[in-house]
mmCIF file of C-alpha atoms and ligand atoms in Angstrom:
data_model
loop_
_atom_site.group_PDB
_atom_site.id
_atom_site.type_symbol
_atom_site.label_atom_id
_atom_site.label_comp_id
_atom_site.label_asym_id
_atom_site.label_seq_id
_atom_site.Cartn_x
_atom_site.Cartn_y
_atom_site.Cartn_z
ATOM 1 C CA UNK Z 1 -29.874 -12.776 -4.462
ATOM 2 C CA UNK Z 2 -31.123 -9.407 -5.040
ATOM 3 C CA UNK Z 3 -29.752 -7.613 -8.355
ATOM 4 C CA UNK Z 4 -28.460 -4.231 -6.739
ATOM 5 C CA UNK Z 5 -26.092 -3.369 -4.176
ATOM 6 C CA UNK Z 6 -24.771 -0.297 -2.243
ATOM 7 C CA UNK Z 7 -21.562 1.402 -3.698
ATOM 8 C CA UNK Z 8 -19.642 4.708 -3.096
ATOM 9 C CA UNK Z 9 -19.111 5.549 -6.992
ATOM 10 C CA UNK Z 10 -17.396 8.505 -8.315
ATOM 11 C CA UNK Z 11 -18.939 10.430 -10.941
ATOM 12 C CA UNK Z 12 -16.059 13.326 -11.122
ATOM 13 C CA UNK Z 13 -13.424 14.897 -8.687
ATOM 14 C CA UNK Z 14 -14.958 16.008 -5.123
ATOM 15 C CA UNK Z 15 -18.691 13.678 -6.598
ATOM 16 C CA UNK Z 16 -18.611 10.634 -4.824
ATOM 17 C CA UNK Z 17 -22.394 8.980 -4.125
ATOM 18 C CA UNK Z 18 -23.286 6.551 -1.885
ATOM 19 C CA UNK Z 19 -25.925 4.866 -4.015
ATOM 20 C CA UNK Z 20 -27.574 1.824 -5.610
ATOM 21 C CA UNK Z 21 -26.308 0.370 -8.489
ATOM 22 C CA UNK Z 22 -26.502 -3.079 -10.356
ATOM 23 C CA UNK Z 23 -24.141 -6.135 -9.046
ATOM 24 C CA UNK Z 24 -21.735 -6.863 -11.555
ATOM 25 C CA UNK Z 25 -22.287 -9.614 -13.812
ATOM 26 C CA UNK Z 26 -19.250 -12.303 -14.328
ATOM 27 C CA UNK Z 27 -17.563 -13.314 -17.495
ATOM 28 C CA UNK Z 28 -16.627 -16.950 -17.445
ATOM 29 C CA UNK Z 29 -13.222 -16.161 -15.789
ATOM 30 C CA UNK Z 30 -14.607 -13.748 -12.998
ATOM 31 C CA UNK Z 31 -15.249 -14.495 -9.223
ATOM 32 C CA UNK Z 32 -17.886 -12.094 -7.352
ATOM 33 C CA UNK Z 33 -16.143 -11.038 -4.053
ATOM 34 C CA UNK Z 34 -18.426 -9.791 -1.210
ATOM 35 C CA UNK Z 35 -15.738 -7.315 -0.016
ATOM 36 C CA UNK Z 36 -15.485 -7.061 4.132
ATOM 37 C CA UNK Z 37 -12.966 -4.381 4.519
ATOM 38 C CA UNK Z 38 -11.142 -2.057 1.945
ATOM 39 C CA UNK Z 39 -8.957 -0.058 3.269
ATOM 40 C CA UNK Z 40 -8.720 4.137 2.175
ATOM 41 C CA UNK Z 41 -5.168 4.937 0.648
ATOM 42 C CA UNK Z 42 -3.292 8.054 0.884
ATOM 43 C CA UNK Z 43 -3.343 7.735 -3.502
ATOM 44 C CA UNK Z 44 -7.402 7.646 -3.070
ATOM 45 C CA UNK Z 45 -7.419 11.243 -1.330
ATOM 46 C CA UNK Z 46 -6.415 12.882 -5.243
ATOM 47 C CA UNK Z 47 -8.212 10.719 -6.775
ATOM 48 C CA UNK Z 48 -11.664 10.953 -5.548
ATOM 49 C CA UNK Z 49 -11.379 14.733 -4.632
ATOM 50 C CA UNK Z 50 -9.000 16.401 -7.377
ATOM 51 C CA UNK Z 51 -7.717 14.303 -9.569
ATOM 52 C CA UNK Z 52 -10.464 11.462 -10.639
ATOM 53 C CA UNK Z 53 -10.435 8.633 -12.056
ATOM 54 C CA UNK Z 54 -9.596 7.233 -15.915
ATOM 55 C CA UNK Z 55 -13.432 7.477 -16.750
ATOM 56 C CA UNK Z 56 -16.749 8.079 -14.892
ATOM 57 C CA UNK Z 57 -18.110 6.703 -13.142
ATOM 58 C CA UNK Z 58 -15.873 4.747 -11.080
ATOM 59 C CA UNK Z 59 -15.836 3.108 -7.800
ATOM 60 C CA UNK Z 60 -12.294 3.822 -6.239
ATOM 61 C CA UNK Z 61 -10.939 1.549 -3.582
ATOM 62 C CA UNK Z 62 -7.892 -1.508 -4.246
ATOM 63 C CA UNK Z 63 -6.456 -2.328 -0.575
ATOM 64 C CA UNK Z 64 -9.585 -5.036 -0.574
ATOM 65 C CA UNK Z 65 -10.578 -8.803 -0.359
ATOM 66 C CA UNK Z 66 -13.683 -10.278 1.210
ATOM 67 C CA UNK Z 67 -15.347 -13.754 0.724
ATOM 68 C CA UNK Z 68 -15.853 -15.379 -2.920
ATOM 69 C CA UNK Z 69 -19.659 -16.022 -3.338
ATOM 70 C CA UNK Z 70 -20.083 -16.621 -6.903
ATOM 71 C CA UNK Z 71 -18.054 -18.194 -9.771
ATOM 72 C CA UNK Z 72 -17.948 -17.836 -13.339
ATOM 73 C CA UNK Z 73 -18.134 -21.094 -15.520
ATOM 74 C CA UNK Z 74 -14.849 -21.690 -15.843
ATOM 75 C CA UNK Z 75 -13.751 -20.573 -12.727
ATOM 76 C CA UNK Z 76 -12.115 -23.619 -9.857
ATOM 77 C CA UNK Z 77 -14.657 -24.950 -7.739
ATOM 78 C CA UNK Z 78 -13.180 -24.570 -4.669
ATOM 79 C CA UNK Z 79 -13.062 -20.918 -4.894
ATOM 80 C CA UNK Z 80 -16.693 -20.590 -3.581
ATOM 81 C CA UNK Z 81 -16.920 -19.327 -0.252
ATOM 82 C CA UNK Z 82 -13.147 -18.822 0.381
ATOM 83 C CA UNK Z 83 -12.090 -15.353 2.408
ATOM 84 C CA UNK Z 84 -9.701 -13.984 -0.369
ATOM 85 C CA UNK Z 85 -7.643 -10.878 -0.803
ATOM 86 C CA UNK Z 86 -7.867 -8.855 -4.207
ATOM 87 C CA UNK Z 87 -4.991 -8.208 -6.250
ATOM 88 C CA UNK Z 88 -5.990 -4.712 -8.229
ATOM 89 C CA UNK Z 89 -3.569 -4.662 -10.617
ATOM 90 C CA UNK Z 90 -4.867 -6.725 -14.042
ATOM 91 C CA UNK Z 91 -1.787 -7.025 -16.462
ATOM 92 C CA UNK Z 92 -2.073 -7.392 -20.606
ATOM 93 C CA UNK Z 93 0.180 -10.188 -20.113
ATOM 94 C CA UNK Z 94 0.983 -9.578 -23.797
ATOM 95 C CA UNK Z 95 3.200 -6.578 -23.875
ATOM 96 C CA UNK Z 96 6.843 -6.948 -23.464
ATOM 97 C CA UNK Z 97 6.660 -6.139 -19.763
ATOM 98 C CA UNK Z 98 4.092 -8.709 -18.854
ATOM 99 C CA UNK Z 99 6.298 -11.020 -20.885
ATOM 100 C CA UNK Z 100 9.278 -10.957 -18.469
ATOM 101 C CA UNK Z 101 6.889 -10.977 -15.447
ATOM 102 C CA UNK Z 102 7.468 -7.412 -14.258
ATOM 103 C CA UNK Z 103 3.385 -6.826 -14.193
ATOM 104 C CA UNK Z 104 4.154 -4.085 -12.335
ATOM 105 C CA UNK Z 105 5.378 -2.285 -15.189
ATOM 106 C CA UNK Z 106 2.828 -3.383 -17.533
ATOM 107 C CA UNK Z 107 2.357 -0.671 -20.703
ATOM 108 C CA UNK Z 108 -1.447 -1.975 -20.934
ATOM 109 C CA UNK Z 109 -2.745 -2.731 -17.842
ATOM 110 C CA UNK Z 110 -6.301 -2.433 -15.566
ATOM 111 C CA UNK Z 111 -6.424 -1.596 -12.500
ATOM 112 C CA UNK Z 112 -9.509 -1.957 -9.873
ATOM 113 C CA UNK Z 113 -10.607 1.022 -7.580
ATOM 114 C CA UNK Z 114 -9.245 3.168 -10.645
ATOM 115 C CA UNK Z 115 -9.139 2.095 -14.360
ATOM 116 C CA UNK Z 116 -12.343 -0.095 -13.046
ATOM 117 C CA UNK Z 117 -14.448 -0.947 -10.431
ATOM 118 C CA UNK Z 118 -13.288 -1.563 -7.112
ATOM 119 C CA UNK Z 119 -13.594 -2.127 -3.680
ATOM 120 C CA UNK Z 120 -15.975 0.571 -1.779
ATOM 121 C CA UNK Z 121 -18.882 -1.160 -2.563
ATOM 122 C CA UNK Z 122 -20.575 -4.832 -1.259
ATOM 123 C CA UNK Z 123 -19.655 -6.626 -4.012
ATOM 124 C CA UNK Z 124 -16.910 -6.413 -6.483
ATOM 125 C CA UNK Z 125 -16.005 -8.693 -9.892
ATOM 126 C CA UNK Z 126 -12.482 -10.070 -10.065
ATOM 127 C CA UNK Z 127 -10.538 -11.886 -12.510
ATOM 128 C CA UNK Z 128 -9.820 -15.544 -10.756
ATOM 129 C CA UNK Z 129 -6.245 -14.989 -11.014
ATOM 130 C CA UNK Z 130 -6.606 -11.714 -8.665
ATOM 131 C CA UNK Z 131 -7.610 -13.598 -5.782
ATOM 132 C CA UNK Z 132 -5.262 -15.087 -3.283
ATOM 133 C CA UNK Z 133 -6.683 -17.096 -0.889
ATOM 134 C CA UNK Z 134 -6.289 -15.859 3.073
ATOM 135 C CA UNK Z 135 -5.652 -18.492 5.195
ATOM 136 C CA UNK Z 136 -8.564 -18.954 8.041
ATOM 137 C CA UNK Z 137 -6.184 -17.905 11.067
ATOM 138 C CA UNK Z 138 -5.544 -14.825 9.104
ATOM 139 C CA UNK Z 139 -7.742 -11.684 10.677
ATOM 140 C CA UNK Z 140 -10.596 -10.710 8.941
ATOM 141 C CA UNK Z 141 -9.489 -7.037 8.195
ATOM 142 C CA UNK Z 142 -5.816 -8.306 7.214
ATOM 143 C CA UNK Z 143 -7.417 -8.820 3.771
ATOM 144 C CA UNK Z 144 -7.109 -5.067 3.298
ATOM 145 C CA UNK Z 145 -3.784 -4.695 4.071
ATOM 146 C CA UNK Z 146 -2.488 -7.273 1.572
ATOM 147 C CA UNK Z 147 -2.010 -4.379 -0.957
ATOM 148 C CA UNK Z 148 0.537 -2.114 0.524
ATOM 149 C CA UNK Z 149 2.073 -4.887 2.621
ATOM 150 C CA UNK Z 150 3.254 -6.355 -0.775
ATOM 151 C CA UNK Z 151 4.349 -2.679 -2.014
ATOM 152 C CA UNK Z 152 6.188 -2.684 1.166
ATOM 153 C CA UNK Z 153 8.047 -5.821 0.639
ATOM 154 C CA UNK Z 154 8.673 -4.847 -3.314
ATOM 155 C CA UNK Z 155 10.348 -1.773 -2.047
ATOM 156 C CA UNK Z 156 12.947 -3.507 0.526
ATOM 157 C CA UNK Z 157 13.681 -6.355 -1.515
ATOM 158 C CA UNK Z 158 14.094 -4.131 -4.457
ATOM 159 C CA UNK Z 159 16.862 -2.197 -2.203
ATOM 160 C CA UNK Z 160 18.256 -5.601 -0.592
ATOM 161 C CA UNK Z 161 17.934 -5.023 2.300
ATOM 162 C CA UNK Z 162 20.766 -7.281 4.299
ATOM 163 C CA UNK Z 163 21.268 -9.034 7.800
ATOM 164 C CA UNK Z 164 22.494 -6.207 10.336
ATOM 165 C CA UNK Z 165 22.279 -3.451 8.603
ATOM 166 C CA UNK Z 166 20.794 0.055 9.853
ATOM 167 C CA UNK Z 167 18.332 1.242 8.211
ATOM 168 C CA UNK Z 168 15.379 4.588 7.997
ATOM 169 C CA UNK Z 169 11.970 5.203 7.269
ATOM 170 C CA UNK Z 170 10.535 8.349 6.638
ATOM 171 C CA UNK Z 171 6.813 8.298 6.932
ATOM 172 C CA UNK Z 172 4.721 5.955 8.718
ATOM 173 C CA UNK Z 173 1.750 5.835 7.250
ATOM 174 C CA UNK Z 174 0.938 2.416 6.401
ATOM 175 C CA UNK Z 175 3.501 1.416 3.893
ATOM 176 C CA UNK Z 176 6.061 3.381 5.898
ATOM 177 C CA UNK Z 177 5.557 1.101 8.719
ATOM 178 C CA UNK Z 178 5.140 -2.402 7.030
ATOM 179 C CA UNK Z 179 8.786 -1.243 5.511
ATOM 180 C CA UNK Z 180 9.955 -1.181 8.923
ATOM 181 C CA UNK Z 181 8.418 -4.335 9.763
ATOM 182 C CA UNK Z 182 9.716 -5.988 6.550
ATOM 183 C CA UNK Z 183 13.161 -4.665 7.456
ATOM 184 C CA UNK Z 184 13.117 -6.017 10.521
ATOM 185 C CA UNK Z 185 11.928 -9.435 9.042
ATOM 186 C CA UNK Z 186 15.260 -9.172 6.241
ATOM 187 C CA UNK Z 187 17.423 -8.871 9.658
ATOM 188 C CA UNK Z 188 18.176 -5.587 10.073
ATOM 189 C CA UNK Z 189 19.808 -4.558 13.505
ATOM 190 C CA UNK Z 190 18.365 -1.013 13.938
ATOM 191 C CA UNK Z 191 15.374 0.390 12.540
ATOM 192 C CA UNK Z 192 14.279 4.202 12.749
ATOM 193 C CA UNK Z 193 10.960 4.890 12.565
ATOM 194 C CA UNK Z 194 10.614 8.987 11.741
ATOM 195 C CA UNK Z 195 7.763 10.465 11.576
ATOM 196 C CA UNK Z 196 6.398 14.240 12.365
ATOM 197 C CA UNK Z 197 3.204 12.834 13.724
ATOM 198 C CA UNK Z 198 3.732 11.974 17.334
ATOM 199 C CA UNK Z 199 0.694 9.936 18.247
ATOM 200 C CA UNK Z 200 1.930 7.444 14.618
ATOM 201 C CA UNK Z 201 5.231 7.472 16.332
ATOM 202 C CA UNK Z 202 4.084 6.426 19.590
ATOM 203 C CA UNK Z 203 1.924 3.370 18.120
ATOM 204 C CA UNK Z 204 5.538 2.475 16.262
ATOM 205 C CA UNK Z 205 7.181 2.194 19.632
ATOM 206 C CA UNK Z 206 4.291 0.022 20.762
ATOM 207 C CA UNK Z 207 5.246 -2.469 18.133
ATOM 208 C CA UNK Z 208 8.479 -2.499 18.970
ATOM 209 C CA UNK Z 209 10.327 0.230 17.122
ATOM 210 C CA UNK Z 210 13.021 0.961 19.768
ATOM 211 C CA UNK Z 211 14.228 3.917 17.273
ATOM 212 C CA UNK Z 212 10.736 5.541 16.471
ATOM 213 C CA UNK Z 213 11.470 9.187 16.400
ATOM 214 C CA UNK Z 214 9.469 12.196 16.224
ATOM 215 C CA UNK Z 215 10.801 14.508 14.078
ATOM 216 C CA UNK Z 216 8.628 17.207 14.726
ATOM 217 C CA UNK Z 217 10.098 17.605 18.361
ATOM 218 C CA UNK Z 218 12.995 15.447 18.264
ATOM 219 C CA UNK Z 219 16.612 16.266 15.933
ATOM 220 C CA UNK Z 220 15.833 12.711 14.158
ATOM 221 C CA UNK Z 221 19.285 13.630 12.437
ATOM 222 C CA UNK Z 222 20.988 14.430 15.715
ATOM 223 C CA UNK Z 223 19.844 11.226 17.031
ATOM 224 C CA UNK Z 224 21.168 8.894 14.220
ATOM 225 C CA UNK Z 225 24.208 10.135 13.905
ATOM 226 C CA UNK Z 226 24.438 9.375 17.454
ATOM 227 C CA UNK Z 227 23.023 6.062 17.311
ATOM 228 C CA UNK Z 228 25.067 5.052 14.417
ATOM 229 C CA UNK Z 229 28.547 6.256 15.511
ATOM 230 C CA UNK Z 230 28.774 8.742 13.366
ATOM 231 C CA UNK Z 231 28.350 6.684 10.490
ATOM 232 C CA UNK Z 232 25.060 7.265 8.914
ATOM 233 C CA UNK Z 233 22.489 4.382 8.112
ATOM 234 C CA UNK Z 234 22.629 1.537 5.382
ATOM 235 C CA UNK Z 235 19.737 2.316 3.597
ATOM 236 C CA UNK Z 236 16.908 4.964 3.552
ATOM 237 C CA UNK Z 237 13.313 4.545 2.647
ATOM 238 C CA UNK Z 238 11.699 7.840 1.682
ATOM 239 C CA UNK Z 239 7.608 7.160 2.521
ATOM 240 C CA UNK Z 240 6.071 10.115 2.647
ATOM 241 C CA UNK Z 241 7.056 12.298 -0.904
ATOM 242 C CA UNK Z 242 8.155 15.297 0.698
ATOM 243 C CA UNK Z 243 11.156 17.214 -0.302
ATOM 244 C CA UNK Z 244 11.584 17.663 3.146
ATOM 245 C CA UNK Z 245 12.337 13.904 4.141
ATOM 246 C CA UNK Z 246 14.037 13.240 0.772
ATOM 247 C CA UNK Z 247 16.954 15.768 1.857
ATOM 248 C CA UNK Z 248 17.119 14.196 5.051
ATOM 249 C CA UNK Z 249 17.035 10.745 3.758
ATOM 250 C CA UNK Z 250 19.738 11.186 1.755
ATOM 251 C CA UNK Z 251 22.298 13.295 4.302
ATOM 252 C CA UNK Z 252 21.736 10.593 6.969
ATOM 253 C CA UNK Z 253 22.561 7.707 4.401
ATOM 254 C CA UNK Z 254 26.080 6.353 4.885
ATOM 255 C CA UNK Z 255 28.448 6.487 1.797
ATOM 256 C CA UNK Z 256 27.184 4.489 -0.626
ATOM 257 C CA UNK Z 257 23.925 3.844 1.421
ATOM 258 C CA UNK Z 258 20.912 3.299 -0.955
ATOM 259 C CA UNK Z 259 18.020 5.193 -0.893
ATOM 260 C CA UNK Z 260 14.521 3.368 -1.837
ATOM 261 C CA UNK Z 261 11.753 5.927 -3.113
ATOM 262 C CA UNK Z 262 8.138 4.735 -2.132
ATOM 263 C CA UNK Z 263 6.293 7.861 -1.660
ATOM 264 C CA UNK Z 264 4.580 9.590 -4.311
ATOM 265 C CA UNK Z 265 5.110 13.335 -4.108
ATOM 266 C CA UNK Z 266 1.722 16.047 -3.810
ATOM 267 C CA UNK Z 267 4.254 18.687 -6.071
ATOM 268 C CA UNK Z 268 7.678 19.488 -6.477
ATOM 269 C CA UNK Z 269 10.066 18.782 -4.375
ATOM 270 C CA UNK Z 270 13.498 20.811 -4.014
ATOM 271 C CA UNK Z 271 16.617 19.141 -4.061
ATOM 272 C CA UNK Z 272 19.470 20.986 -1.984
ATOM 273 C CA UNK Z 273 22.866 21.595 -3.058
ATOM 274 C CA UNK Z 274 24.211 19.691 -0.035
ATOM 275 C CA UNK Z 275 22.051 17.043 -0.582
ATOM 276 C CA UNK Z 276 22.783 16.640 -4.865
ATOM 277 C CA UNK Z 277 26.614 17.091 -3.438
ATOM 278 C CA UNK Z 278 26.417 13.932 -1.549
ATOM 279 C CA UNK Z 279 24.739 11.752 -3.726
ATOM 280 C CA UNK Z 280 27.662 12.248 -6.019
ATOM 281 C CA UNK Z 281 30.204 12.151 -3.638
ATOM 282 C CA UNK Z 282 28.369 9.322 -1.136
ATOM 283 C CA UNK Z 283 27.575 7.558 -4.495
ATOM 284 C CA UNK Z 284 24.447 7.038 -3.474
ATOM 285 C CA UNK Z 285 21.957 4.696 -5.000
ATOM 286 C CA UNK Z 286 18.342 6.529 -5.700
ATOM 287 C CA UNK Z 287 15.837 3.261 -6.598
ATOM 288 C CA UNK Z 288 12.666 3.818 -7.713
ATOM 289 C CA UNK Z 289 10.158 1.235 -7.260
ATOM 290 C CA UNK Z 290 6.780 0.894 -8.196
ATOM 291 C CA UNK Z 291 3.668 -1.152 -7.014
ATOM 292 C CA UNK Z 292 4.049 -4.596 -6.169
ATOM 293 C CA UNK Z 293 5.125 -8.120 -7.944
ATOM 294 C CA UNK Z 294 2.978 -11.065 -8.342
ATOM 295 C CA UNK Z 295 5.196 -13.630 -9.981
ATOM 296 C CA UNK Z 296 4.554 -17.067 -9.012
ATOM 297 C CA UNK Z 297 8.051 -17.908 -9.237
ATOM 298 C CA UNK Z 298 10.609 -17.765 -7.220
ATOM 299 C CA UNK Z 299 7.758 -15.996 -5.215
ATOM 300 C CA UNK Z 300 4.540 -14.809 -5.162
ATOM 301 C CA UNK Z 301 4.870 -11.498 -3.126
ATOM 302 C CA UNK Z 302 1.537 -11.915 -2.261
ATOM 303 C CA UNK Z 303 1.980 -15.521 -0.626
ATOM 304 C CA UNK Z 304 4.897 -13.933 0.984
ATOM 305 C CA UNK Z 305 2.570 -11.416 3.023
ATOM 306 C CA UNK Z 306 0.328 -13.767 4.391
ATOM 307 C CA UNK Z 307 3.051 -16.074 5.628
ATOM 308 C CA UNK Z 308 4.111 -13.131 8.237
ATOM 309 C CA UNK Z 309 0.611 -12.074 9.158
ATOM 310 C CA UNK Z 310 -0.012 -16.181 9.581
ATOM 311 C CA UNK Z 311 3.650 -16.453 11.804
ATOM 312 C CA UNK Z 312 2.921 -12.741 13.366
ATOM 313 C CA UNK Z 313 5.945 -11.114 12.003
ATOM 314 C CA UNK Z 314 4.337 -8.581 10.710
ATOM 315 C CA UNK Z 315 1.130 -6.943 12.426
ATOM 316 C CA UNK Z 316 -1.603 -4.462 10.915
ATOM 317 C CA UNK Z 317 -3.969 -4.444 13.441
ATOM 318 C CA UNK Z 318 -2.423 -1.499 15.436
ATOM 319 C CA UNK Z 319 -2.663 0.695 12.843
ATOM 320 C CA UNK Z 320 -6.342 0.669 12.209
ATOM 321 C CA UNK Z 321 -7.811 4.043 13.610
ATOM 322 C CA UNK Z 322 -11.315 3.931 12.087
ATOM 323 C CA UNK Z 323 -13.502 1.193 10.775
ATOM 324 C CA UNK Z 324 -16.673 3.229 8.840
ATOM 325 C CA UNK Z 325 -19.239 1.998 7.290
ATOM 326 C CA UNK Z 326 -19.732 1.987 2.918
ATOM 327 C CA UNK Z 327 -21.831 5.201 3.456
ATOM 328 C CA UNK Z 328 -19.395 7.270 4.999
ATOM 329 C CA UNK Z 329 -16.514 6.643 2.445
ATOM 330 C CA UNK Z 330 -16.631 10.267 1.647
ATOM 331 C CA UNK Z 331 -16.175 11.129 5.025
ATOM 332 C CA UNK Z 332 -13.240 8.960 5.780
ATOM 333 C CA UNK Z 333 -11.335 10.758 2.614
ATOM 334 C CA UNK Z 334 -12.394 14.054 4.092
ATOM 335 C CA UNK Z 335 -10.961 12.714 7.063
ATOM 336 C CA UNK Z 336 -7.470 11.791 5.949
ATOM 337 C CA UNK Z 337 -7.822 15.304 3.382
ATOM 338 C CA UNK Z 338 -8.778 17.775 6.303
ATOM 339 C CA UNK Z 339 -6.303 16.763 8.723
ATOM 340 C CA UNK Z 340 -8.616 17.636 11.990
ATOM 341 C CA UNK Z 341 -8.536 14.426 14.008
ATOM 342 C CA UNK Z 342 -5.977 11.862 14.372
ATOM 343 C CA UNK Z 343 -6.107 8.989 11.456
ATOM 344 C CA UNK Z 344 -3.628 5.676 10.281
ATOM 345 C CA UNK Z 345 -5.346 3.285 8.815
ATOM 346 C CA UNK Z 346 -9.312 4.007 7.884
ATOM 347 C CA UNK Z 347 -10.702 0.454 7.071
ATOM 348 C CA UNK Z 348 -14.549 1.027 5.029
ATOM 349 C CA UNK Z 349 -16.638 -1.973 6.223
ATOM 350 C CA UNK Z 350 -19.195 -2.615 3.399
HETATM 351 ZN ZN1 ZN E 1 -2.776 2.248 -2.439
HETATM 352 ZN ZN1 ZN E 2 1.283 -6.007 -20.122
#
């Protein structure tokens, strides 16, 4: 095998090169993932351009997986050769945190495609115990959405969602709409799908979102109150970190509705009278969440997500707009930054 391979590494914010650079060499615990597809987050469009990374240079990307084609000594056999998703997050699993198995929240913890290398690049090193092995029916590119599918599910189990209830999502992007489709999958009854983007909304109703509304030429608010009697939905899912949808969220939320926070905001937001005036007297529940869980008991969040791409409960194929090649990483950020042409999901194909 030859010693280099092609990566898109970031050397500071707005300087990311497509270039050459060694393959990464295992320690005795690390598998070498040829990475197929990793897909371009909304949380790498600061990060490459603006914000950066922990330390330079980096190579960004975290919604990957890709085939296993090297092991280190003491890694399983049967690893070698299996299609595998990556789980980015690397916890201490010494601090008090990691202790009581909320990784998530881990005070000391890597992270790869930020803290260290990840996935826009042919080849990537991973801890064994980041891979989860994707089942052969699975699609190829489903490997990449393993990531925010599991945020997704962390969110609405982390709000309990129940059997019948009504429930809103604000933002579609792609962890908007797995938290519809997880919603669905936890038995609610009625599901709005809001967002402003029409053409996102539109692909929604393809996959079956009865109640996908466009909010920038339909009264979303209008319309739920309608289709709720007058009551307001169960639970709100804020996924797009605008102060906007955050008002919204929480004046359409029945008394005590909960509202489940997922997307991370670009500044501050403004919180209306009206709006802190019902969350006192809706007692309304604001959760936070954070990431995803990886627990192997009661379950492994992870396993969870590849059970309903396996039994088709939960599709990510319709929201791929672009596959692009390693090379034109930069581009696909600019892409999803600029805002000139319609994009969901940009998948980079190493
Ligand atoms: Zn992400
Ligand atoms: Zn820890």
């Amino acid at each position: 095998m030859s010693e280099t391979m092609k990566a898109a590494v970031l050397y500071a914010p707005g300087d990311l090169r497509y270039e050459e650079v060694k393959i990464p060499e295992l320690g005795e615990n690390d598998v070498l993932v040829k990475v197929t597809a990793c897909g371009v987050c909304g949380s790498d469009i600061p990060r490459v351009l603006t914000k950066g990374t922990y330390h330079f240079p980096t190579i960004p990307g975290h919604e990957f997986g890709g085939v296993v084609t090297e092991l280190g000594e003491k890694v399983r056999k049967e690893l070698l050769g299996k299609k595998v998703a990556v789980i980015p997050l690397i916890p201490c699993r010494t601090c008090k945190m990691c202790e009581t198995g909320q990784f998530a929240q881990c005070e000391n913890y890597d992270f790869l495609g930020s803290r260290n290398d990840g996935g826009f690049a042919e080849y990537t090193r991973v801890p064994e115990d980041n891979v989860v092995i994707v089942p052969e029916d699975v699609e190829e590119d489903a490997v990449a959405f393993l990531e925010p599918l599991s945020v997704a599910l962390h969110v609405v189990q982390n709000c309990n969602v129940k059997y019948g209830s009504a429930v809103a999502v604000y933002g579609l992007g792609a962890i908007g709409i797995f938290i519809a489709q997880w919603a669905k999958v936890f038995g609610a009854k009625k599901v709005f799908a809001i967002d402003l983007d029409e053409k996102k909304v539109h692909i929604a109703g393809e996959m079956g979102f009865a109640d996908a509304i466009c909010s920038a030429t339909e009264d979303a608010s209008e319309i739920i109150k309608e289709k709720t009697n007058g009551l307001g939905f169960d639970y709100a899912f804020e996924a797009a970190g605008s102060g906007v949808t955050f008002n919204q969220a929480i004046m359409g939320l029945r008394s005590s509705g909960i509202l489940g926070l997922v997307g991370r905001p670009a500044k501050s937001l403004e919180i209306k009278e009206e709006t802190f005036e019902k969350i006192l007297r809706g007692q309304i529940t604001v959760k936070g969440t954070w990431s995803f869980e990886f627990v192997s008991f009661p379950h492994h969040a992870w396993e969870l997500s590849l059970q309903a791409l396996q039994n088709g409960s939960i599709k990510t194929s319709p929201i791929i707009s672009h596959r692009m090649s390693l090379e034109k990483t930069y581009e696909a950020i600019r892409i999803m930054a600029e805002r000139q042409e319609f994009f969901y999901k940009i998948l980079i194909k190493p």
